XYZ file of C-alpha atoms in Angstrom:
569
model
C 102.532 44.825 -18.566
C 99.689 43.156 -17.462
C 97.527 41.620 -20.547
C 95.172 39.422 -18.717
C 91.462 40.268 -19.343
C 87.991 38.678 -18.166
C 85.209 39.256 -20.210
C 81.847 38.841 -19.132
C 79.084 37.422 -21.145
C 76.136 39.710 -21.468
C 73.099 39.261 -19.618
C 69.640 38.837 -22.000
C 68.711 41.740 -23.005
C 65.434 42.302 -20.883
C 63.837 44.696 -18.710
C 65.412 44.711 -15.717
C 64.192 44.900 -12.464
C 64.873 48.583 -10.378
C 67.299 47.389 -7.926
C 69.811 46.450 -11.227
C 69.969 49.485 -12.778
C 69.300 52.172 -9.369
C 72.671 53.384 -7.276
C 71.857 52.146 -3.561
C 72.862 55.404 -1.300
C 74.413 54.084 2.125
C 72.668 56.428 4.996
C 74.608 56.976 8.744
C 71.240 57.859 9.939
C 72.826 59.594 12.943
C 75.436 61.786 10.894
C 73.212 62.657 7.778
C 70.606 65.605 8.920
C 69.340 66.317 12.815
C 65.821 68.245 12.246
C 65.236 69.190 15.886
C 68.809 70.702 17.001
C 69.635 67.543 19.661
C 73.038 67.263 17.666
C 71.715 63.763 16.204
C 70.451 62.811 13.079
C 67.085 61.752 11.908
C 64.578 60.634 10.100
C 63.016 63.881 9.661
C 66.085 64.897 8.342
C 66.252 62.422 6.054
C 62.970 63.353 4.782
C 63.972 66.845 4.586
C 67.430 66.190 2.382
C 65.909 63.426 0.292
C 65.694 65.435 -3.128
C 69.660 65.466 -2.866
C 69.509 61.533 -2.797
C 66.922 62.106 -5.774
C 69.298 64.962 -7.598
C 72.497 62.661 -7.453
C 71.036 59.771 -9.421
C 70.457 57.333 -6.286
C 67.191 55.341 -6.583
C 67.295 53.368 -3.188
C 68.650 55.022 0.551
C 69.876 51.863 3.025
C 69.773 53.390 6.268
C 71.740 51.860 9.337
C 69.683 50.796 11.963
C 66.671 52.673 13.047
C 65.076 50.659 15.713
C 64.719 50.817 19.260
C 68.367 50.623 21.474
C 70.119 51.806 24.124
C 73.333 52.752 21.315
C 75.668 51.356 23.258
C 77.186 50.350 19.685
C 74.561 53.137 18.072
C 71.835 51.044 16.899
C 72.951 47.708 16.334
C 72.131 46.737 19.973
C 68.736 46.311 19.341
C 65.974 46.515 22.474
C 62.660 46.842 20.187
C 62.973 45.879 16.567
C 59.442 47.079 15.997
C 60.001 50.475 17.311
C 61.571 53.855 16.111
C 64.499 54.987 17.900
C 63.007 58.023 19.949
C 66.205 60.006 18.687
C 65.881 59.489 15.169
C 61.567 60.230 15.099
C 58.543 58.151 15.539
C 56.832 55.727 13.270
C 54.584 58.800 11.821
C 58.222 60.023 11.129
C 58.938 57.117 9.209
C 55.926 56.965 7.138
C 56.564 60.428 6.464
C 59.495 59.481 5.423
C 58.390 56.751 3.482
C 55.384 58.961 1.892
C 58.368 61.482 0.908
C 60.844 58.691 -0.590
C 57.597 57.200 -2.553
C 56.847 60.523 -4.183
C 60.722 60.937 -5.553
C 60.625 57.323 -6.819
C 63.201 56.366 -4.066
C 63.556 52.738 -2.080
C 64.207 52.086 1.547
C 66.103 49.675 2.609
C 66.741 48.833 5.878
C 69.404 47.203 8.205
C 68.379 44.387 10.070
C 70.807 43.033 12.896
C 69.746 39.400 13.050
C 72.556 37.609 14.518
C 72.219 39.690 18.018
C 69.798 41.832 20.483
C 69.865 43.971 23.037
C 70.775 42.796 26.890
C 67.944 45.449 27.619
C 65.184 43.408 25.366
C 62.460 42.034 26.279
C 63.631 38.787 25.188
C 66.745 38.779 27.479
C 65.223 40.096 30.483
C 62.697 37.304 30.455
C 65.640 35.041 29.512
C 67.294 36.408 33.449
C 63.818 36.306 34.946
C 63.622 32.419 34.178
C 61.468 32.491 30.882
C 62.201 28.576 29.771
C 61.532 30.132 25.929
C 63.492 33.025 26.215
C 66.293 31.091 27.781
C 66.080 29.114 24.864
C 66.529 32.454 22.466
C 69.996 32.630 23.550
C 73.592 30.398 23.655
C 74.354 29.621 28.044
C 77.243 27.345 28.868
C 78.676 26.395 31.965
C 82.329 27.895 33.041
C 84.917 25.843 33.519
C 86.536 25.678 36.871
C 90.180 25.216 37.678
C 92.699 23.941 40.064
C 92.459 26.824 42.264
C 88.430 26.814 41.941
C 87.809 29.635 40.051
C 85.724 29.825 37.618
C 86.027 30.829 33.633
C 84.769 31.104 30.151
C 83.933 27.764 28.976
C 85.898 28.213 26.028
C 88.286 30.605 24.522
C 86.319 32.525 21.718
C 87.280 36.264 21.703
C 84.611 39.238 20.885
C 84.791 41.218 17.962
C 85.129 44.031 20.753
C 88.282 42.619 22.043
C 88.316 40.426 25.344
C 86.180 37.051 26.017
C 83.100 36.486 24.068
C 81.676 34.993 26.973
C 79.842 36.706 29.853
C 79.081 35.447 33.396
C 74.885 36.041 34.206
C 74.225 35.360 38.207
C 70.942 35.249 37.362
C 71.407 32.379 35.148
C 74.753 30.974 36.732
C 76.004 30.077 33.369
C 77.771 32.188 30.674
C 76.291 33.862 27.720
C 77.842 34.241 24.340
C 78.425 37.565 22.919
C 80.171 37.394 19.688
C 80.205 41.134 19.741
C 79.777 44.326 22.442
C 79.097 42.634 25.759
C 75.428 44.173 25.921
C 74.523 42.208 22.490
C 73.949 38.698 23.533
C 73.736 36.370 20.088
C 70.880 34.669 19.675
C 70.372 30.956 19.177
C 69.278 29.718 15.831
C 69.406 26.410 16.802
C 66.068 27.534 17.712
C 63.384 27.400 15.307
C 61.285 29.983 17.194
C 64.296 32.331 16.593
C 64.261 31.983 12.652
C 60.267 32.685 13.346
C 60.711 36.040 15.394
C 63.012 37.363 12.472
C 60.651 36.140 9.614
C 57.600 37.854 11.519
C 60.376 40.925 11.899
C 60.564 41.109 8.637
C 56.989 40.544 7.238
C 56.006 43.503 9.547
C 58.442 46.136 7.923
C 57.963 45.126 4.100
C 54.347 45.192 5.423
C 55.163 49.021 5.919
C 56.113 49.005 1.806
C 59.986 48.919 3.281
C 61.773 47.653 -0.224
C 64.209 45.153 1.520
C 66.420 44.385 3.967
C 70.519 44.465 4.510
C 71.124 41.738 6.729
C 73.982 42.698 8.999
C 76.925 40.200 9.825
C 74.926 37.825 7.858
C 78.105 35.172 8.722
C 77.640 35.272 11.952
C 73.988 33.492 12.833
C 75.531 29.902 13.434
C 78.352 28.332 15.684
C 79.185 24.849 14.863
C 76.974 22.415 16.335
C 78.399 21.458 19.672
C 76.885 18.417 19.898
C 79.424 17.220 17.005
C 81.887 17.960 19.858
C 80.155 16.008 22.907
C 77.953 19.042 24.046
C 80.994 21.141 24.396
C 81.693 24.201 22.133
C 85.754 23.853 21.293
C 88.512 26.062 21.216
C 89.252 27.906 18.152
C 92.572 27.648 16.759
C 95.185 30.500 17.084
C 96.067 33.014 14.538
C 99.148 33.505 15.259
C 98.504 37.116 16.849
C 100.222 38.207 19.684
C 97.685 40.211 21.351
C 95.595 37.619 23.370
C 91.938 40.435 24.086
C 92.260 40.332 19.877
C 89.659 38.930 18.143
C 92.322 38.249 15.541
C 94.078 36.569 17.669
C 91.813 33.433 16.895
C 91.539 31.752 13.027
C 87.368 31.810 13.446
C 86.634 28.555 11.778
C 83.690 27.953 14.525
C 81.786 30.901 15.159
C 81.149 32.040 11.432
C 80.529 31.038 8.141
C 78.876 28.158 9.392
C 76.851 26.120 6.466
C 73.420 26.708 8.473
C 73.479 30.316 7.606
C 72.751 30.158 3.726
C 69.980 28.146 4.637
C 68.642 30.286 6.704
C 68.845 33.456 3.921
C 67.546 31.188 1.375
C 64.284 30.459 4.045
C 64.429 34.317 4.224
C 64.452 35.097 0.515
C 61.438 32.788 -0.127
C 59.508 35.429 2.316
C 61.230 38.312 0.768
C 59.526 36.618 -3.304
C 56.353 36.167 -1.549
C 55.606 39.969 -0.659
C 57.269 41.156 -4.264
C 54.651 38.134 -5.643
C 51.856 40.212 -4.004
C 52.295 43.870 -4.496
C 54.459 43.282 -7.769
C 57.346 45.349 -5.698
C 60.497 43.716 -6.245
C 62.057 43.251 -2.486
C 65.854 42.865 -2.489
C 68.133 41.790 0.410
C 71.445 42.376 0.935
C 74.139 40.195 3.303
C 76.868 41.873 5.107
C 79.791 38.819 5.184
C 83.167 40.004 5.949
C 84.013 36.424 4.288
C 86.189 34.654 1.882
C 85.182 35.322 -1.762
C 84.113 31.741 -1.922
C 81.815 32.477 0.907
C 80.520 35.416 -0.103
C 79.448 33.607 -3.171
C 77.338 31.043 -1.197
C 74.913 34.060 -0.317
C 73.571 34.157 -3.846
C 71.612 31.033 -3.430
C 72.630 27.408 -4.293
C 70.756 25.166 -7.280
C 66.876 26.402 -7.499
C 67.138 28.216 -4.119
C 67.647 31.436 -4.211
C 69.619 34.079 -1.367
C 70.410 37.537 -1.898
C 70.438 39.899 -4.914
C 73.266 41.911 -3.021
C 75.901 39.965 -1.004
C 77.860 42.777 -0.477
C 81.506 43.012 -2.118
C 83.927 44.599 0.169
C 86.976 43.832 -1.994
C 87.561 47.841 -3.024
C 87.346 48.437 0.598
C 89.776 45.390 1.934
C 92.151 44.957 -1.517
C 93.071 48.334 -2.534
C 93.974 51.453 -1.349
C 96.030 54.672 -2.397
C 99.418 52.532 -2.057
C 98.033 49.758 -5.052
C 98.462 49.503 -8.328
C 96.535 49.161 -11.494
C 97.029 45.258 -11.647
C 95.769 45.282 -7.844
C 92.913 46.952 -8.908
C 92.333 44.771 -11.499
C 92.471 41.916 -9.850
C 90.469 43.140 -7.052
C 87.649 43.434 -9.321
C 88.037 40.421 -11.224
C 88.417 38.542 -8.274
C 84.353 38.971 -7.193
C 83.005 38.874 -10.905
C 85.370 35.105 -11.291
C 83.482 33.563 -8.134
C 80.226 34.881 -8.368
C 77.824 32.959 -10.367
C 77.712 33.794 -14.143
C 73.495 34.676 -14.151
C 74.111 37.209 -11.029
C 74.374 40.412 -10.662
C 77.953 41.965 -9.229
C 77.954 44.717 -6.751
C 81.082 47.389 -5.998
C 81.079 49.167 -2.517
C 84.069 50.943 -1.638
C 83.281 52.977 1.076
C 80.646 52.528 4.545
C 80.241 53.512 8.395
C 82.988 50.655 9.452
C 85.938 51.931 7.324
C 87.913 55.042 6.687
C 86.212 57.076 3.876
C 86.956 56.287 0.541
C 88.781 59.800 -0.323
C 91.018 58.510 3.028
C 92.115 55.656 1.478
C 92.494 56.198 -1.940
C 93.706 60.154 -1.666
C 91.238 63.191 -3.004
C 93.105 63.199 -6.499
C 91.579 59.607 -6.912
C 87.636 60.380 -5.962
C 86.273 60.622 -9.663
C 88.042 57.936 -10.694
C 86.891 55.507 -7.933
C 83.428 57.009 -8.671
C 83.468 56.136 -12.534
C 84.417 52.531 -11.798
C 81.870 52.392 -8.817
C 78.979 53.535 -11.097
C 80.119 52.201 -14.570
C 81.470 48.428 -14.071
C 78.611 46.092 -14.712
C 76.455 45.683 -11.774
C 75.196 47.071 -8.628
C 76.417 50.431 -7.525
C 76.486 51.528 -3.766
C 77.660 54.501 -2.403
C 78.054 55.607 1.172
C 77.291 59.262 1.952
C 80.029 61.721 1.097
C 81.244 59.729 -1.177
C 79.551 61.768 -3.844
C 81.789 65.015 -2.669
C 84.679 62.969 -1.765
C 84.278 63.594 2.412
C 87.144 62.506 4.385
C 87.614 61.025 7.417
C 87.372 63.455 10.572
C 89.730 63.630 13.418
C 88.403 62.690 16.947
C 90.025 63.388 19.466
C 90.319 60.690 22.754
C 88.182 62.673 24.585
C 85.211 63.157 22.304
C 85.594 58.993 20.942
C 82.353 57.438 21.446
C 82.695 54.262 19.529
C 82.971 51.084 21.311
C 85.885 49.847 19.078
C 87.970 52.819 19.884
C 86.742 53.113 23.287
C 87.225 49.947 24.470
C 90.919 49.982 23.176
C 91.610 51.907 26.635
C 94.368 53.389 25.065
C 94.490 57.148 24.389
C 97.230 56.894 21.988
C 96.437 54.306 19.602
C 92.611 54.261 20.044
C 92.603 55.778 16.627
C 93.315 52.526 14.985
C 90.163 51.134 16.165
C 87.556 53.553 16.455
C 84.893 53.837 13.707
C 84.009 57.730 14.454
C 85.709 59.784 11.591
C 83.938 57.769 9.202
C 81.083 58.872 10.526
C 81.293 62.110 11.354
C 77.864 64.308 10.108
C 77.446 64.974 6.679
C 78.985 68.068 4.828
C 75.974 70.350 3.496
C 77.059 74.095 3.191
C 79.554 76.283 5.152
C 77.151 76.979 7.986
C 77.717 76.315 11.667
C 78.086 72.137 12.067
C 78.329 71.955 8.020
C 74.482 72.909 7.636
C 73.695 69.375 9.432
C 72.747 70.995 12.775
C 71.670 73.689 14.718
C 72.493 72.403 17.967
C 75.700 73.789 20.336
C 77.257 69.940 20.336
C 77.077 67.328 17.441
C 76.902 63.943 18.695
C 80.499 63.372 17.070
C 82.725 66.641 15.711
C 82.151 67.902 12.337
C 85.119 67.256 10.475
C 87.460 70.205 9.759
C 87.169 71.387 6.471
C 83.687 71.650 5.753
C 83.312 75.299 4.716
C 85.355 74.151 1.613
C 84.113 71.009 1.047
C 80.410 70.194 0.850
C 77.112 70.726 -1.254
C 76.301 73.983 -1.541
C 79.583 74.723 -2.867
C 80.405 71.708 -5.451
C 76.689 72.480 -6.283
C 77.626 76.022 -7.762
C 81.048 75.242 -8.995
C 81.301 74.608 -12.514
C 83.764 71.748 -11.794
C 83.586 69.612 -8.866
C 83.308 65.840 -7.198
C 79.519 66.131 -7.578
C 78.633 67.563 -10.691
C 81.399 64.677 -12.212
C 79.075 61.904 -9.790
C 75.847 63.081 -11.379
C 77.360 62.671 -15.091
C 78.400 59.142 -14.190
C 75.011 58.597 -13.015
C 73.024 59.949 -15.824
C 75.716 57.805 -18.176
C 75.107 54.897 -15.985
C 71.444 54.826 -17.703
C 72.678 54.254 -21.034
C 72.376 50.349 -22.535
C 75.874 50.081 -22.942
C 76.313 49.682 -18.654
C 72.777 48.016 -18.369
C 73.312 45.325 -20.927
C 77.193 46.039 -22.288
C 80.129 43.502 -21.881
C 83.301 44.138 -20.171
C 86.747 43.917 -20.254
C 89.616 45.355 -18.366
C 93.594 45.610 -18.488
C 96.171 47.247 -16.412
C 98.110 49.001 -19.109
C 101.399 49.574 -16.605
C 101.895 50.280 -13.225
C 99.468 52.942 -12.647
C 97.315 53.152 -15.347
C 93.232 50.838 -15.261
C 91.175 50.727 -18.027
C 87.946 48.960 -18.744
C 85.626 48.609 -21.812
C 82.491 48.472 -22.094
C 80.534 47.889 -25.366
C 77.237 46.996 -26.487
C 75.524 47.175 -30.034
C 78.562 48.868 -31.780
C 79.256 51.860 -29.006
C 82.401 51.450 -27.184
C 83.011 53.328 -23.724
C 86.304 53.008 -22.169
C 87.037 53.954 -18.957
C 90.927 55.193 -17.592
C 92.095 55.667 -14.191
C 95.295 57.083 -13.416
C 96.290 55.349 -10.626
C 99.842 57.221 -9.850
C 101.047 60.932 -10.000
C 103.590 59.997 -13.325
C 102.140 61.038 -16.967
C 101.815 58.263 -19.318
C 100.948 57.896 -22.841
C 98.212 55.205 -23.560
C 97.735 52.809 -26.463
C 94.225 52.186 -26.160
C 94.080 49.853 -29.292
C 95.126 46.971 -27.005
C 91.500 46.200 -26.918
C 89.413 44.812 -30.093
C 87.622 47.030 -31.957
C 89.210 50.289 -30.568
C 91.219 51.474 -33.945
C 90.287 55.156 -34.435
C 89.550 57.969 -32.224
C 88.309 58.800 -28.420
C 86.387 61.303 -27.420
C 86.069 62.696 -23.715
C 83.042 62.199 -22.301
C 83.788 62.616 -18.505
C 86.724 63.882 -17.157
C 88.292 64.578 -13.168
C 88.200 67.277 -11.937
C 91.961 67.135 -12.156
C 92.283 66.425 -15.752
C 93.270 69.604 -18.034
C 91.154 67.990 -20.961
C 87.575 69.539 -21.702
C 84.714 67.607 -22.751
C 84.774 66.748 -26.578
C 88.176 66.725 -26.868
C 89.314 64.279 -29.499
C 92.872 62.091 -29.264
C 93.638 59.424 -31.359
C 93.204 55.797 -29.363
C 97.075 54.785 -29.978
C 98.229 57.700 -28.902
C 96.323 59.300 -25.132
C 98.081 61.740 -23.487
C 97.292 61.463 -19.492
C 98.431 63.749 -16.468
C 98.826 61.999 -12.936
C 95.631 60.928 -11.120
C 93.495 61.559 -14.461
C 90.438 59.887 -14.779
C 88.589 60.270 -18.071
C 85.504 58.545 -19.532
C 85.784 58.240 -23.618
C 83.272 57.701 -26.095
C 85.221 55.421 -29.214
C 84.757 57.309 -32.499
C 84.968 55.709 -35.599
């Protein structure tokens, strides 16, 4: 039995600002609602579903990419970053948008792809028409040349995307680095003018009344210095992977997580304080690091300087699944609120557009339960779309892939593995043709099967459902005890998680059943917790009803139960 605990120390009781008490609602802008029938989502849409977003609890949407591109990885190839996407609206759409969101008390947030841009930008094409600045936006090297004479990469980094990150420019007659899809080019910031172009990116969207920023693969702005390696970038060590197109087939110790990148969010967040100085609008930013905890850590800022509010925390994505246990659950969550700093806010995400849906991974039987310790551990809650209903991942077939990662497995079979599409398959409204999110004859990826079951309109009139238990947990998640309450947590065996939290004399606990065997819980393994419970919450799996009473040494629970109690003295 597992007995460690890690209690945190309350933060001052104060008022605290929106972004660390709202749920942050994780938008596929092309899977969530298509307004004109073109089998794509958009911001019209959005608009047009927004008082669901309101309804659920969520006080802030962050929308993936919305600017200009030719999608060749759907949005984060950016051509224009100060245009609308002409599939997802125009700018009137977005300050329709924006007028909507501001009427419901709801925050946008949007992603910003900093590290990369378009081969179809402006910037590039001036780069290949001999601009000297433009050429200077951007990371050239020379190939290296054999025995035989022919020519390759000059070194042996490998794409995200699978194959060289290097790619040979006639124009130029020198390579350019690509860290990811070969049409995104990474851009130097070496450069100061670089680090300018984003800050003036940025001033003009929070100019707009945007409320921040996530700032996507945050860890990948900087390569080492290659001037501490005489002008030449060097190999990075191998992995230990077989497959030699893998990106994983390289430890990345050069291309990421470079030292120069906190310093560069830091310069960021400064700009980010001076608008929320101005308008008294609290701006937030988010970093998107699939790093090392220790890393991840760095994003919060370092002495006086400040970085993000939200470095994302990915570990109930990467650490556990439907195969762990309570004590891996345990220690996936202790494991970010040990390394962050003690005067910071945590953050739990277990779900996005990059990773098999949470009710995938953990199994249906677990949704409430991931949901209560989403909303009710202390901290910042984010949930991705669907999440709220427990959506699953849809099946897509070879033929109607359209990711990049899949696609450019070129393998029919196990292209599955890879691709990114049933996570983002559109969203699950009614039992209507496409799921209610389309009236067009095609949806840019299949609805996934299931729908006429599983979405809104029916979890909305059922007395018990996935979304009717989210909206408790967010109307509980306004109570003082999970603003300002202190927490502790225990695996009590194999399957079964618990945490307290506690504040002024009120004591919530919170039980996940992590396994399909029944158990019978001792709950007075944590201080304080002597007399009764009382449910306050339960799965939609449980057979308890609300008020229920059991006495704390002696809680009967079924298999994948999940119950919120009240302590009653």
């Amino acid at each position: 039995m597992n007995f460690a605990r890690n209690v945190i120390t309350p933060i001052e009781e104060r008022e605290l600002e929106w972004w660390e008490t709202t749920i942050f609602y994780q938008i596929y802008t092309r899977s969530f609602a298509d307004s004109d029938g073109d089998g794509i989502g958009d911001l019209n849409g959005i608009t047009s579903k927004l008082d669901h977003v309101k309804e659920i609890g969520a006080g802030a949407i962050c929308l993936s990419p919305i600017f200009q591109s030719p999608m060749y990885d759907f949005g984060y190839d950016i051509s224009d970053f100060y245009a609308i996407h002409d599939e997802y609206g125009t700018m009137d759409d977005f300050y329709s948008l924006l007028a909507k969101a501001t009427e419901l008390d709801i925050k946008i947030i949007l992603s910003l792809v900093p590290n990369h841009i378009s081969n179809e930008s402006m910037w590039f094409q001036e780069a290949l028409n001999g601009s000297e600045k433009y050429y200077d936006y951007f990371i050239w090297e020379t190939g290296v040349i054999d025995s035989d004479g022919k020519m390759h990469p000059p070194n042996n980094w490998r794409s995200h995307f699978r194959g060289s990150a290097w790619e040979y420019k006639e124009e130029i007659g020198k390579y350019y680095l690509h860290q990811f899809f070969v049409a995104q080019p990474d851009l130097n910031y070496y450069n100061i003018e670089v680090i300018e172009e984003m800050k003036n990116i940025i001033k003009f969207w929070l100019d707009k009344g945007v409320a921040g920023f996530k700032i996507n693969a945050a860890n990948c702005l900087f390569e080492v210095n290659k001037e501490l390696y005489d002008g030449k970038f060097p190999d990075e060590p191998l992995s230990g992977n077989r497959d030699p197109d893998s990106y994983d087939y390289l430890e990345h110790v050069f291309t990421k997580d470079q030292n120069e990148t906190y310093y560069v969010i830091y310069e960021w967040r400064e700009l980010f304080d001076e608008f929320s100085a101005e308008d008294g609008l609290k701006r937030i930013m988010m970093t998107e690091a699939n790093a090392a905890i220790q890393d991840v850590a760095k994003y919060f800022g370092e002495n006086e300087r400040d970085g993000a509010q939200i470095p994302l925390n990915f570990d109930l994505i990467s650490d556990v699944d439907a195969s762990s246990s309570a004590g891996d659950m345990k220690r996936a969550i202790d494991k970010f609120l040990t390394y962050k700093p003690v005067n910071k806010a945590a953050n739990w995400v277990v779900g996005n557009h990059d990773n098999s849906r949470m009710a995938t991974r953990y199994g249906s039987s677990l949704v409430d339960g991931i949901n209560m310790i989403v909303l009710l551990l202390p901290g910042v809650a984010v949930t991705y779309m669907g999440e709220e209903i427990g959506m699953l991942d849809g099946y897509i077939s070879w033929k109607d892939t359209v990711d990049s990662f899949g696609c450019n497995t070129n393998d029919p079979i196990n292209y599955i593995k890879n691709s990114r599409d049933p996570e983002r398959t559109p969203f699950h409204w009614n039992a209507k043709r496409n799921a209610g999110f389309s009236t067009a004859d095609k949806t840019w990826v299949p609805v996934a099967q299931g729908y006429e079951t599983l979405n809104v309109q029916v979890q909305n009139a059922s007395e018990r459902s996935h979304l009717k238990v989210y909206q408790d947990l967010a109307d509980l998640r306004q109570n003082n005890i999970f603003r300002y309450g202190r927490y502790d947590s225990v695996a009590m065996n194999k399957d079964v998680f618990v945490f307290r939290r506690w504040h002024q004399g009120q004591i919530y606990l919170v039980l996940v059943n992590m396994g399909k065997n029944e158990h019978l819980i001792d709950l007075r393994y944590f201080e304080n917790v002597y007399a009764d419970v009382s449910i306050v919450i339960r799965s939609v799996n449980s057979p308890k009803y609300i008020g229920d009473t059991f006495v704390a040494s002696a809680l009967p629970v079924v298999g994948f139960e999940s119950l919120v109690l009240k302590h009653v003295k």
